[in-house]
Short mmCIF file of N, CA, C and O in Angstrom, two decimals:
data_model
loop_
_atom_site.label_atom_id
_atom_site.label_comp_id
_atom_site.label_asym_id
_atom_site.label_seq_id
_atom_site.Cartn_x
_atom_site.Cartn_y
_atom_site.Cartn_z
N ASN S 1 -3.25 -6.18 11.94
CA ASN S 1 -4.08 -7.36 12.08
C ASN S 1 -5.36 -7.28 11.24
O ASN S 1 -5.81 -8.27 10.71
N TRP S 2 -5.96 -6.08 11.19
CA TRP S 2 -7.21 -5.97 10.44
C TRP S 2 -7.00 -6.18 8.96
O TRP S 2 -7.91 -6.62 8.25
N LEU S 3 -5.79 -5.90 8.46
CA LEU S 3 -5.53 -6.16 7.04
C LEU S 3 -5.51 -7.66 6.76
O LEU S 3 -6.05 -8.12 5.75
N LYS S 4 -4.90 -8.42 7.67
CA LYS S 4 -4.88 -9.88 7.51
C LYS S 4 -6.29 -10.45 7.59
O LYS S 4 -6.66 -11.34 6.82
N LEU S 5 -7.09 -9.93 8.51
CA LEU S 5 -8.48 -10.38 8.63
C LEU S 5 -9.27 -10.05 7.37
O LEU S 5 -10.07 -10.85 6.90
N SER S 6 -9.04 -8.88 6.84
CA SER S 6 -9.71 -8.48 5.62
C SER S 6 -9.37 -9.43 4.47
O SER S 6 -10.23 -9.81 3.68
N LEU S 7 -8.09 -9.82 4.39
CA LEU S 7 -7.67 -10.74 3.33
C LEU S 7 -8.25 -12.14 3.53
O LEU S 7 -8.45 -12.86 2.56
N GLU S 8 -8.49 -12.53 4.78
CA GLU S 8 -9.13 -13.83 5.01
C GLU S 8 -10.54 -13.83 4.45
O GLU S 8 -11.00 -14.83 3.89
N VAL S 9 -11.23 -12.70 4.58
CA VAL S 9 -12.61 -12.59 4.09
C VAL S 9 -12.63 -12.39 2.57
O VAL S 9 -13.44 -12.97 1.87
N GLN S 10 -11.71 -11.58 2.08
CA GLN S 10 -11.67 -11.26 0.65
C GLN S 10 -10.22 -11.34 0.15
O GLN S 10 -9.54 -10.33 0.00
N PRO S 11 -9.74 -12.56 -0.12
CA PRO S 11 -8.33 -12.75 -0.45
C PRO S 11 -7.88 -12.12 -1.76
O PRO S 11 -6.68 -11.94 -1.98
N ARG S 12 -8.79 -11.74 -2.62
CA ARG S 12 -8.40 -11.16 -3.90
C ARG S 12 -8.60 -9.64 -3.91
O ARG S 12 -8.89 -9.05 -4.94
N SER S 13 -8.40 -9.03 -2.76
CA SER S 13 -8.51 -7.58 -2.66
C SER S 13 -7.14 -6.94 -2.89
O SER S 13 -6.29 -6.91 -2.00
N GLY S 14 -6.94 -6.45 -4.10
CA GLY S 14 -5.66 -5.83 -4.44
C GLY S 14 -5.36 -4.62 -3.58
O GLY S 14 -4.23 -4.39 -3.17
N ARG S 15 -6.37 -3.85 -3.28
CA ARG S 15 -6.18 -2.65 -2.47
C ARG S 15 -5.72 -3.01 -1.05
O ARG S 15 -4.81 -2.38 -0.52
N THR S 16 -6.32 -4.04 -0.48
CA THR S 16 -5.90 -4.48 0.85
C THR S 16 -4.47 -4.99 0.81
O THR S 16 -3.67 -4.70 1.71
N LEU S 17 -4.12 -5.71 -0.23
CA LEU S 17 -2.74 -6.19 -0.37
C LEU S 17 -1.76 -5.02 -0.48
O LEU S 17 -0.66 -5.07 0.07
N LEU S 18 -2.16 -3.96 -1.16
CA LEU S 18 -1.29 -2.78 -1.26
C LEU S 18 -1.07 -2.14 0.10
O LEU S 18 0.04 -1.75 0.44
N PHE S 19 -2.12 -2.04 0.87
CA PHE S 19 -1.97 -1.45 2.20
C PHE S 19 -1.20 -2.37 3.14
O PHE S 19 -0.47 -1.90 4.01
N LEU S 20 -1.32 -3.68 2.94
CA LEU S 20 -0.51 -4.62 3.72
C LEU S 20 0.97 -4.45 3.34
O LEU S 20 1.84 -4.42 4.21
N ALA S 21 1.24 -4.31 2.05
CA ALA S 21 2.61 -4.08 1.59
C ALA S 21 3.16 -2.79 2.20
O ALA S 21 4.32 -2.73 2.65
N THR S 22 2.35 -1.77 2.23
CA THR S 22 2.76 -0.49 2.80
C THR S 22 3.06 -0.61 4.28
O THR S 22 4.10 -0.13 4.76
N ALA S 23 2.18 -1.27 5.02
CA ALA S 23 2.38 -1.45 6.46
C ALA S 23 3.66 -2.23 6.73
O ALA S 23 4.45 -1.88 7.63
N ARG S 24 3.88 -3.27 5.96
CA ARG S 24 5.10 -4.07 6.15
C ARG S 24 6.35 -3.27 5.81
O ARG S 24 7.37 -3.39 6.47
N MET S 25 6.28 -2.44 4.79
CA MET S 25 7.42 -1.60 4.44
C MET S 25 7.71 -0.62 5.56
O MET S 25 8.87 -0.40 5.93
N LEU S 26 6.67 -0.03 6.12
CA LEU S 26 6.85 0.91 7.23
C LEU S 26 7.46 0.23 8.45
O LEU S 26 8.15 0.87 9.24
N LYS S 27 7.21 -1.06 8.59
CA LYS S 27 7.80 -1.82 9.71
C LYS S 27 9.20 -2.33 9.38
O LYS S 27 9.84 -2.95 10.20
N GLY S 28 9.66 -2.08 8.16
CA GLY S 28 10.98 -2.52 7.76
C GLY S 28 11.03 -3.95 7.26
O GLY S 28 12.10 -4.52 7.09
N GLU S 29 9.88 -4.54 6.99
CA GLU S 29 9.78 -5.92 6.52
C GLU S 29 9.74 -5.91 4.98
O GLU S 29 8.70 -6.06 4.36
N LYS S 30 10.92 -5.73 4.40
CA LYS S 30 10.99 -5.50 2.96
C LYS S 30 10.53 -6.68 2.11
O LYS S 30 9.80 -6.50 1.14
N GLU S 31 10.96 -7.89 2.44
CA GLU S 31 10.58 -9.06 1.63
C GLU S 31 9.07 -9.32 1.68
O GLU S 31 8.44 -9.49 0.63
N PRO S 32 8.46 -9.36 2.88
CA PRO S 32 7.00 -9.52 2.90
C PRO S 32 6.26 -8.37 2.21
O PRO S 32 5.22 -8.60 1.59
N ALA S 33 6.82 -7.17 2.30
CA ALA S 33 6.20 -6.03 1.62
C ALA S 33 6.23 -6.23 0.11
O ALA S 33 5.22 -6.02 -0.58
N ALA S 34 7.37 -6.67 -0.40
CA ALA S 34 7.50 -6.92 -1.84
C ALA S 34 6.56 -8.03 -2.30
O ALA S 34 5.93 -7.93 -3.36
N GLN S 35 6.43 -9.09 -1.50
CA GLN S 35 5.54 -10.20 -1.86
C GLN S 35 4.09 -9.73 -1.92
O GLN S 35 3.36 -10.07 -2.86
N ALA S 36 3.67 -8.95 -0.93
CA ALA S 36 2.30 -8.45 -0.93
C ALA S 36 2.07 -7.51 -2.12
O ALA S 36 1.01 -7.55 -2.76
N ALA S 37 3.06 -6.68 -2.42
CA ALA S 37 2.94 -5.77 -3.56
C ALA S 37 2.85 -6.54 -4.88
O ALA S 37 2.06 -6.17 -5.76
N LYS S 38 3.63 -7.60 -5.01
CA LYS S 38 3.56 -8.43 -6.23
C LYS S 38 2.17 -9.02 -6.40
O LYS S 38 1.61 -9.01 -7.50
N GLN S 39 1.61 -9.54 -5.31
CA GLN S 39 0.26 -10.10 -5.37
C GLN S 39 -0.75 -9.03 -5.76
O GLN S 39 -1.66 -9.27 -6.55
N ALA S 40 -0.58 -7.84 -5.19
CA ALA S 40 -1.51 -6.75 -5.49
C ALA S 40 -1.44 -6.37 -6.97
O ALA S 40 -2.47 -6.14 -7.60
N LEU S 41 -0.23 -6.31 -7.51
CA LEU S 41 -0.08 -5.92 -8.91
C LEU S 41 -0.66 -6.95 -9.87
O LEU S 41 -1.07 -6.60 -10.98
N LEU S 42 -0.71 -8.20 -9.44
CA LEU S 42 -1.37 -9.21 -10.28
C LEU S 42 -2.86 -8.92 -10.39
O LEU S 42 -3.48 -9.17 -11.42
N LEU S 43 -3.43 -8.40 -9.31
CA LEU S 43 -4.86 -8.09 -9.28
C LEU S 43 -5.16 -6.69 -9.83
O LEU S 43 -6.25 -6.45 -10.35
N LEU S 44 -4.21 -5.78 -9.67
CA LEU S 44 -4.38 -4.40 -10.11
C LEU S 44 -3.18 -3.97 -10.98
O LEU S 44 -2.39 -3.14 -10.57
N PRO S 45 -3.06 -4.54 -12.17
CA PRO S 45 -1.86 -4.30 -12.98
C PRO S 45 -1.65 -2.85 -13.38
O PRO S 45 -0.53 -2.44 -13.66
N ASN S 46 -2.69 -2.05 -13.41
CA ASN S 46 -2.56 -0.64 -13.83
C ASN S 46 -2.52 0.32 -12.64
O ASN S 46 -2.69 1.53 -12.82
N PHE S 47 -2.31 -0.21 -11.44
CA PHE S 47 -2.32 0.64 -10.26
C PHE S 47 -1.19 1.65 -10.30
O PHE S 47 -0.08 1.37 -10.73
N ASN S 48 -1.49 2.84 -9.81
CA ASN S 48 -0.52 3.92 -9.70
C ASN S 48 -0.75 4.59 -8.36
O ASN S 48 -1.89 4.96 -8.04
N VAL S 49 0.29 4.78 -7.58
CA VAL S 49 0.17 5.39 -6.25
C VAL S 49 -0.51 6.75 -6.34
O VAL S 49 -1.29 7.11 -5.46
N ASP S 50 -0.27 7.46 -7.40
CA ASP S 50 -0.86 8.79 -7.54
C ASP S 50 -2.38 8.75 -7.72
O ASP S 50 -3.04 9.78 -7.62
N LYS S 51 -2.94 7.56 -7.98
CA LYS S 51 -4.39 7.43 -8.09
C LYS S 51 -5.08 7.48 -6.72
O LYS S 51 -6.28 7.69 -6.65
N LEU S 52 -4.30 7.25 -5.66
CA LEU S 52 -4.88 7.33 -4.32
C LEU S 52 -5.32 8.76 -4.07
O LEU S 52 -4.55 9.68 -4.23
N GLN S 53 -6.57 8.92 -3.69
CA GLN S 53 -7.09 10.26 -3.50
C GLN S 53 -7.30 10.56 -2.03
O GLN S 53 -7.49 9.68 -1.21
N GLY S 54 -7.26 11.80 -1.74
CA GLY S 54 -7.50 12.29 -0.40
C GLY S 54 -7.52 13.79 -0.46
O GLY S 54 -7.18 14.39 -1.48
N PRO S 55 -7.91 14.42 0.64
CA PRO S 55 -7.98 15.87 0.62
C PRO S 55 -6.61 16.52 0.48
O PRO S 55 -5.62 16.01 0.99
N ASP S 56 -6.57 17.58 -0.25
CA ASP S 56 -5.36 18.39 -0.37
C ASP S 56 -5.72 19.78 0.18
O ASP S 56 -6.48 19.89 1.11
N GLY S 57 -5.19 20.76 -0.42
CA GLY S 57 -5.58 22.12 -0.10
C GLY S 57 -5.47 22.46 1.37
O GLY S 57 -4.38 22.62 1.90
N ASP S 58 -6.59 22.54 2.04
CA ASP S 58 -6.65 22.97 3.43
C ASP S 58 -6.49 21.82 4.42
O ASP S 58 -6.78 21.98 5.60
N ALA S 59 -6.05 20.66 3.96
CA ALA S 59 -5.90 19.51 4.85
C ALA S 59 -4.84 19.80 5.90
O ALA S 59 -3.89 20.56 5.68
N ASP S 60 -5.01 19.19 7.05
CA ASP S 60 -4.09 19.36 8.17
C ASP S 60 -2.68 18.93 7.78
O ASP S 60 -2.49 17.94 7.07
N VAL S 61 -1.70 19.66 8.24
CA VAL S 61 -0.30 19.39 7.92
C VAL S 61 0.10 17.99 8.38
O VAL S 61 0.83 17.28 7.67
N SER S 62 -0.38 17.57 9.53
CA SER S 62 -0.05 16.22 10.03
C SER S 62 -0.62 15.15 9.12
O SER S 62 0.03 14.14 8.85
N TYR S 63 -1.85 15.37 8.64
CA TYR S 63 -2.47 14.41 7.72
C TYR S 63 -1.64 14.32 6.44
O TYR S 63 -1.36 13.23 5.94
N LEU S 64 -1.27 15.47 5.89
CA LEU S 64 -0.51 15.48 4.64
C LEU S 64 0.85 14.79 4.81
O LEU S 64 1.28 14.05 3.93
N ALA S 65 1.49 14.99 5.96
CA ALA S 65 2.79 14.34 6.22
C ALA S 65 2.61 12.82 6.33
O ALA S 65 3.42 12.06 5.80
N GLY S 66 1.56 12.40 7.00
CA GLY S 66 1.29 10.96 7.12
C GLY S 66 0.96 10.33 5.79
O GLY S 66 1.40 9.22 5.48
N ARG S 67 0.19 11.04 4.98
CA ARG S 67 -0.16 10.53 3.65
C ARG S 67 1.10 10.41 2.78
O ARG S 67 1.27 9.42 2.06
N LYS S 68 1.98 11.38 2.88
CA LYS S 68 3.23 11.31 2.11
C LYS S 68 4.07 10.13 2.57
O LYS S 68 4.61 9.38 1.74
N ARG S 69 4.16 9.92 3.86
CA ARG S 69 4.92 8.78 4.39
C ARG S 69 4.34 7.46 3.89
O ARG S 69 5.07 6.55 3.49
N MET S 70 3.02 7.36 3.90
CA MET S 70 2.35 6.14 3.44
C MET S 70 2.59 5.92 1.95
O MET S 70 2.93 4.83 1.52
N ARG S 71 2.44 6.97 1.16
CA ARG S 71 2.65 6.85 -0.28
C ARG S 71 4.10 6.50 -0.61
O ARG S 71 4.36 5.70 -1.51
N ASP S 72 5.03 7.10 0.11
CA ASP S 72 6.44 6.78 -0.11
C ASP S 72 6.73 5.31 0.19
O ASP S 72 7.44 4.64 -0.57
N ALA S 73 6.16 4.80 1.28
CA ALA S 73 6.35 3.39 1.63
C ALA S 73 5.71 2.48 0.59
O ALA S 73 6.27 1.44 0.24
N MET S 74 4.55 2.87 0.08
CA MET S 74 3.89 2.07 -0.94
C MET S 74 4.73 2.05 -2.22
O MET S 74 4.90 1.00 -2.83
N ARG S 75 5.28 3.19 -2.59
CA ARG S 75 6.15 3.24 -3.78
C ARG S 75 7.38 2.33 -3.60
O ARG S 75 7.79 1.65 -4.52
N GLN S 76 7.95 2.36 -2.40
CA GLN S 76 9.12 1.51 -2.12
C GLN S 76 8.75 0.04 -2.26
O GLN S 76 9.50 -0.75 -2.85
N ALA S 77 7.60 -0.35 -1.72
CA ALA S 77 7.17 -1.75 -1.82
C ALA S 77 6.94 -2.13 -3.28
O ALA S 77 7.34 -3.22 -3.72
N LEU S 78 6.31 -1.25 -4.04
CA LEU S 78 6.06 -1.53 -5.46
C LEU S 78 7.37 -1.60 -6.25
O LEU S 78 7.50 -2.42 -7.15
N ASP S 79 8.32 -0.74 -5.90
CA ASP S 79 9.63 -0.80 -6.56
C ASP S 79 10.31 -2.12 -6.29
O ASP S 79 10.89 -2.74 -7.20
N LEU S 80 10.27 -2.57 -5.04
CA LEU S 80 10.86 -3.88 -4.70
C LEU S 80 10.17 -5.01 -5.44
O LEU S 80 10.82 -5.96 -5.89
N ALA S 81 8.86 -4.89 -5.59
CA ALA S 81 8.10 -5.95 -6.26
C ALA S 81 8.45 -6.04 -7.73
O ALA S 81 8.36 -7.13 -8.33
N SER S 82 8.87 -4.94 -8.31
CA SER S 82 9.17 -4.96 -9.74
C SER S 82 10.62 -5.32 -10.06
O SER S 82 11.00 -5.38 -11.22
N GLN S 83 11.42 -5.57 -9.05
CA GLN S 83 12.82 -5.94 -9.27
C GLN S 83 12.96 -7.42 -9.52
O GLN S 83 12.21 -8.23 -9.15
#
């Protein structure tokens, strides 16, 4: 819900659209995920999932697993958007 509220305030936020696409992909909502990813790529044409930064190294194993899950879902949404 907070992602939708964020987009109401700032509808041209590519980053928020990417996280909305990710959340929808994680929920199994492939078409809405692809649509959100397409919108995000219009705003951020050079975006790359690997640009997302976060702690590595000594980061908690649970955090790293969650980050991998999120990045994988984002990649899936972006792949669908490019088809």
